[in-house]
Short mmCIF file of C-alpha atoms and ligand atoms in Angstrom, two decimals:
data_model
loop_
_atom_site.label_atom_id
_atom_site.label_comp_id
_atom_site.label_asym_id
_atom_site.label_seq_id
_atom_site.Cartn_x
_atom_site.Cartn_y
_atom_site.Cartn_z
CA UNK A 1 121.82 32.80 -9.55
CA UNK A 2 121.38 29.10 -8.76
CA UNK A 3 121.81 26.66 -11.63
CA UNK A 4 123.04 27.58 -15.08
CA UNK A 5 122.51 24.87 -17.72
CA UNK A 6 125.47 24.57 -20.09
CA UNK A 7 124.29 24.44 -23.73
CA UNK A 8 124.60 20.94 -25.21
CA UNK A 9 126.91 22.17 -28.02
CA UNK A 10 129.58 23.29 -25.51
CA UNK A 11 132.69 21.08 -25.61
CA UNK A 12 135.21 23.34 -23.87
CA UNK A 13 135.19 25.73 -20.93
CA UNK A 14 137.53 28.72 -21.17
CA UNK A 15 138.42 30.34 -17.84
CA UNK A 16 139.63 33.80 -16.96
CA UNK A 17 141.88 33.93 -13.86
CA UNK A 18 141.68 37.23 -11.93
CA UNK A 19 138.15 37.58 -10.55
CA UNK A 20 137.09 34.13 -11.86
CA UNK A 21 139.33 31.30 -10.59
CA UNK A 22 141.31 33.57 -8.29
CA UNK A 23 140.52 36.50 -5.96
CA UNK A 24 141.30 39.94 -7.39
CA UNK A 25 142.83 40.72 -3.97
CA UNK A 26 145.55 38.06 -4.49
CA UNK A 27 146.60 39.65 -7.80
CA UNK A 28 146.33 43.27 -6.61
CA UNK A 29 147.69 42.86 -3.07
CA UNK A 30 150.27 40.09 -3.47
CA UNK A 31 151.37 39.57 -7.09
CA UNK A 32 151.44 43.18 -8.32
CA UNK A 33 153.17 44.70 -5.23
CA UNK A 34 155.86 41.99 -5.58
CA UNK A 35 156.66 43.37 -9.05
CA UNK A 36 156.63 47.03 -7.97
CA UNK A 37 158.85 46.32 -4.95
CA UNK A 38 161.36 44.13 -6.79
CA UNK A 39 161.57 45.28 -10.39
CA UNK A 40 164.66 47.49 -9.99
CA UNK A 41 166.63 44.84 -8.09
CA UNK A 42 165.52 42.16 -10.56
CA UNK A 43 166.70 44.18 -13.57
CA UNK A 44 170.09 44.85 -11.94
CA UNK A 45 170.56 41.15 -11.08
CA UNK A 46 169.43 39.70 -14.41
CA UNK A 47 170.45 42.48 -16.82
CA UNK A 48 173.04 40.40 -18.70
CA UNK A 49 170.66 37.47 -19.26
CA UNK A 50 169.11 36.96 -22.67
CA UNK A 51 165.57 36.56 -21.29
CA UNK A 52 165.84 39.84 -19.32
CA UNK A 53 167.21 41.67 -22.38
CA UNK A 54 164.29 40.35 -24.46
CA UNK A 55 161.80 41.57 -21.81
CA UNK A 56 163.47 45.00 -21.63
CA UNK A 57 163.66 45.17 -25.43
CA UNK A 58 159.89 44.59 -25.66
CA UNK A 59 159.11 47.23 -23.03
CA UNK A 60 161.45 49.81 -24.61
CA UNK A 61 160.13 49.17 -28.11
CA UNK A 62 156.66 49.84 -26.72
CA UNK A 63 157.70 53.04 -24.89
CA UNK A 64 159.95 54.22 -27.75
CA UNK A 65 163.02 55.08 -25.61
CA UNK A 66 166.50 55.37 -27.19
CA UNK A 67 170.08 54.52 -26.16
CA UNK A 68 171.16 55.72 -22.69
CA UNK A 69 173.63 54.61 -20.06
CA UNK A 70 172.78 51.58 -17.89
CA UNK A 71 171.40 53.14 -14.67
CA UNK A 72 169.19 55.54 -16.63
CA UNK A 73 167.92 52.74 -18.83
CA UNK A 74 167.08 50.60 -15.79
CA UNK A 75 165.32 53.56 -14.15
CA UNK A 76 163.39 54.25 -17.36
CA UNK A 77 162.24 50.62 -17.47
CA UNK A 78 161.31 50.70 -13.76
CA UNK A 79 159.31 53.91 -14.28
CA UNK A 80 157.58 52.44 -17.28
CA UNK A 81 156.64 49.26 -15.36
CA UNK A 82 155.27 51.31 -12.44
CA UNK A 83 153.35 53.58 -14.82
CA UNK A 84 151.78 50.68 -16.73
CA UNK A 85 150.87 48.93 -13.48
CA UNK A 86 149.26 52.07 -12.05
CA UNK A 87 146.85 51.88 -15.00
CA UNK A 88 146.54 48.06 -14.84
CA UNK A 89 147.71 47.88 -18.47
CA UNK A 90 147.52 44.39 -19.98
CA UNK A 91 150.35 44.72 -22.52
CA UNK A 92 152.22 41.59 -23.57
CA UNK A 93 155.54 43.33 -22.77
CA UNK A 94 154.57 44.01 -19.14
CA UNK A 95 153.00 40.58 -18.67
CA UNK A 96 156.10 38.76 -19.98
CA UNK A 97 158.37 40.52 -17.48
CA UNK A 98 155.92 39.94 -14.60
CA UNK A 99 155.77 36.22 -15.40
CA UNK A 100 159.55 35.94 -15.33
CA UNK A 101 159.80 37.87 -12.07
CA UNK A 102 157.17 35.76 -10.27
CA UNK A 103 159.14 32.57 -11.04
CA UNK A 104 161.42 33.09 -8.03
CA UNK A 105 158.56 34.17 -5.74
CA UNK A 106 156.66 30.93 -6.41
CA UNK A 107 159.66 28.59 -6.56
CA UNK A 108 160.91 29.74 -3.14
CA UNK A 109 157.43 29.32 -1.59
CA UNK A 110 157.22 33.10 -1.02
CA UNK A 111 153.91 33.12 -2.91
CA UNK A 112 151.21 30.48 -3.52
CA UNK A 113 148.54 30.89 -6.20
CA UNK A 114 145.14 31.43 -4.59
CA UNK A 115 142.14 29.67 -6.06
CA UNK A 116 138.50 29.80 -4.98
CA UNK A 117 137.54 26.56 -3.23
CA UNK A 118 134.82 25.56 -5.72
CA UNK A 119 137.22 25.70 -8.68
CA UNK A 120 139.14 22.40 -8.45
CA UNK A 121 136.19 20.09 -7.62
CA UNK A 122 134.08 21.66 -10.37
CA UNK A 123 136.81 21.33 -13.01
CA UNK A 124 137.37 17.68 -12.05
CA UNK A 125 133.64 17.05 -12.56
CA UNK A 126 133.60 18.84 -15.91
CA UNK A 127 136.55 16.81 -17.10
CA UNK A 128 134.90 13.56 -15.98
CA UNK A 129 131.93 14.61 -18.12
CA UNK A 130 134.32 14.88 -21.13
CA UNK A 131 134.67 18.67 -21.14
CA UNK A 132 138.00 20.25 -22.18
CA UNK A 133 139.16 23.08 -19.92
CA UNK A 134 141.40 25.99 -21.00
CA UNK A 135 142.70 29.18 -19.42
CA UNK A 136 142.61 32.60 -21.12
CA UNK A 137 144.15 35.37 -19.04
CA UNK A 138 145.99 38.63 -19.65
CA UNK A 139 148.67 37.16 -17.38
CA UNK A 140 151.34 35.44 -19.53
CA UNK A 141 151.13 31.68 -20.06
CA UNK A 142 154.23 31.36 -17.90
CA UNK A 143 152.55 33.35 -15.08
CA UNK A 144 149.42 31.19 -15.43
CA UNK A 145 151.44 27.98 -15.12
CA UNK A 146 153.21 29.31 -12.03
CA UNK A 147 149.94 30.27 -10.35
CA UNK A 148 148.37 26.83 -10.93
CA UNK A 149 151.61 24.89 -10.57
CA UNK A 150 152.36 26.39 -7.14
CA UNK A 151 148.81 26.87 -5.89
CA UNK A 152 147.18 26.57 -2.48
CA UNK A 153 145.69 23.31 -3.89
CA UNK A 154 149.12 22.02 -4.97
CA UNK A 155 150.15 21.51 -8.60
CA UNK A 156 146.87 21.43 -10.53
CA UNK A 157 148.22 22.02 -14.05
CA UNK A 158 146.98 18.59 -15.12
CA UNK A 159 143.43 19.98 -14.96
CA UNK A 160 143.99 22.18 -18.01
CA UNK A 161 144.11 21.21 -21.66
CA UNK A 162 145.86 24.44 -22.68
CA UNK A 163 146.61 28.09 -21.91
CA UNK A 164 146.12 31.33 -23.85
CA UNK A 165 147.36 34.85 -23.12
CA UNK A 166 147.46 38.20 -24.95
CA UNK A 167 149.75 36.72 -27.60
CA UNK A 168 146.55 35.34 -29.17
CA UNK A 169 145.03 38.84 -28.91
CA UNK A 170 143.43 41.12 -26.27
CA UNK A 171 140.55 39.71 -24.26
CA UNK A 172 138.31 42.61 -25.29
CA UNK A 173 138.54 41.78 -29.03
CA UNK A 174 136.22 39.20 -30.55
CA UNK A 175 138.86 38.02 -33.03
CA UNK A 176 140.83 36.58 -30.08
CA UNK A 177 137.99 34.12 -29.37
CA UNK A 178 137.89 33.04 -33.03
CA UNK A 179 141.64 32.39 -32.89
CA UNK A 180 141.27 30.39 -29.67
CA UNK A 181 138.52 28.26 -31.21
CA UNK A 182 140.70 27.63 -34.26
CA UNK A 183 143.62 26.70 -32.03
CA UNK A 184 141.48 24.29 -29.97
CA UNK A 185 139.99 22.86 -33.17
CA UNK A 186 136.34 23.63 -32.53
CA UNK A 187 133.70 26.22 -33.43
CA UNK A 188 133.35 29.34 -31.27
CA UNK A 189 129.90 28.18 -30.14
CA UNK A 190 131.45 24.98 -28.75
CA UNK A 191 133.11 27.15 -26.07
CA UNK A 192 131.74 28.59 -22.83
CA UNK A 193 133.84 31.52 -21.54
CA UNK A 194 133.69 32.45 -17.84
CA UNK A 195 134.92 35.92 -16.90
CA UNK A 196 134.33 38.70 -14.37
CA UNK A 197 134.63 41.48 -16.99
CA UNK A 198 131.55 42.36 -19.10
CA UNK A 199 133.70 43.89 -21.90
CA UNK A 200 135.45 40.53 -22.28
CA UNK A 201 132.10 38.69 -22.18
CA UNK A 202 130.80 41.06 -24.85
CA UNK A 203 133.78 40.44 -27.15
CA UNK A 204 133.42 36.67 -26.76
CA UNK A 205 129.69 36.82 -27.41
CA UNK A 206 130.25 38.86 -30.58
CA UNK A 207 132.32 35.88 -31.79
CA UNK A 208 129.36 33.57 -31.01
CA UNK A 209 131.01 32.10 -27.92
CA UNK A 210 128.76 31.28 -24.94
CA UNK A 211 129.52 33.40 -21.87
CA UNK A 212 128.70 33.67 -18.19
CA UNK A 213 129.83 36.49 -15.93
CA UNK A 214 131.31 35.38 -12.62
CA UNK A 215 130.47 37.27 -9.43
CA UNK A 216 133.17 36.80 -6.77
CA UNK A 217 133.93 38.65 -3.51
CA UNK A 218 135.98 41.75 -4.37
CA UNK A 219 134.98 41.89 -8.06
CA UNK A 220 133.85 45.18 -9.60
CA UNK A 221 130.08 45.65 -9.43
CA UNK A 222 127.91 45.20 -12.50
CA UNK A 223 125.35 47.69 -13.79
CA UNK A 224 121.67 46.71 -13.64
CA UNK A 225 121.71 46.24 -17.43
CA UNK A 226 124.72 43.90 -17.20
CA UNK A 227 123.06 41.96 -14.40
CA UNK A 228 119.91 41.41 -16.40
CA UNK A 229 121.67 40.76 -19.74
CA UNK A 230 124.34 38.21 -18.78
CA UNK A 231 124.03 34.76 -17.26
CA UNK A 232 125.59 35.12 -13.81
CA UNK A 233 127.24 32.58 -11.52
CA UNK A 234 128.90 33.06 -8.13
CA UNK A 235 130.43 29.57 -7.96
CA UNK A 236 131.54 27.06 -10.60
CA UNK A 237 129.23 24.52 -8.92
CA UNK A 238 126.29 26.44 -10.40
CA UNK A 239 127.10 25.21 -13.90
CA UNK A 240 124.95 22.24 -14.85
CA UNK A 241 126.31 20.03 -17.60
CA UNK A 242 123.75 18.03 -19.64
CA UNK A 243 125.57 14.79 -18.70
CA UNK A 244 125.96 15.72 -14.97
CA UNK A 245 124.05 13.67 -12.42
C1 LIG B 301 148.08 34.89 -14.53
S1 LIG B 301 148.43 35.57 -13.02
C2 LIG B 301 148.54 37.29 -13.17
C3 LIG B 301 147.28 37.96 -13.37
C4 LIG B 301 147.47 39.13 -14.27
O1 LIG B 301 148.57 39.60 -14.46
C5 LIG B 301 146.33 39.68 -14.92
O2 LIG B 301 146.44 40.66 -15.65
C6 LIG B 301 145.01 39.01 -14.72
O3 LIG B 301 144.17 39.22 -15.78
P1 LIG B 301 142.92 38.28 -16.09
O4 LIG B 301 142.84 38.32 -17.57
O5 LIG B 301 143.15 36.90 -15.56
O6 LIG B 301 141.72 38.92 -15.44
MG1 LIG B 302 139.45 38.68 -14.90
#
């Protein structure tokens, strides 16, 4: 690790969140416990609302449950949410509900999105150099906007040109990266994807997207093969843009 030159054809940097811009510990020890501790109360309080019914409808369609009376339905949804979270499932249904639940936690100042300290200065530099910057996370677009809108660095949403979540496809499928490129209006090799997860890096690379694997405190370790195969960075400041001084 040290300096990683960004290929000249790269026009856009696509960022993962958990383990890349943000400590895994913040997601696992603050955001996820908030859902587990509050999901039952949240469903009771918001049950009649259209948004909540849409979220529940998505989760129930996925789990295949039928018609039951209210308390049992709520309990079934709560159990399903806990079960999915115990496996760190990245389903769109779970991520939509989580995003809606975190709204209150952020808006009341109960939670602030944590971001590694090198992230904001590096993105500002990339943007000055003409680079577009996008987010691609399993967390819903709404959850992404909350995290960066109510972050420890203030509202930094202006730093991003767009957001993608699992609605465009799973992060471990190469087709998702082709769809993102099409949506941005560039070729897949005009994008550099930064992630902590080798399976995601592999899928992006299969689509001819440039990748670097990010090593952050608390991230899962890499195998020796992964360490020697992928370009690695431990801070965004290690990226060297051709036009940087
Ligand atoms: C967007 S904040 C919530 C993070 C989350 O739910 C998640 O699954 C993180 O996944 P990522 O793709 O950013 O590693
Ligand atoms: Mg990640």
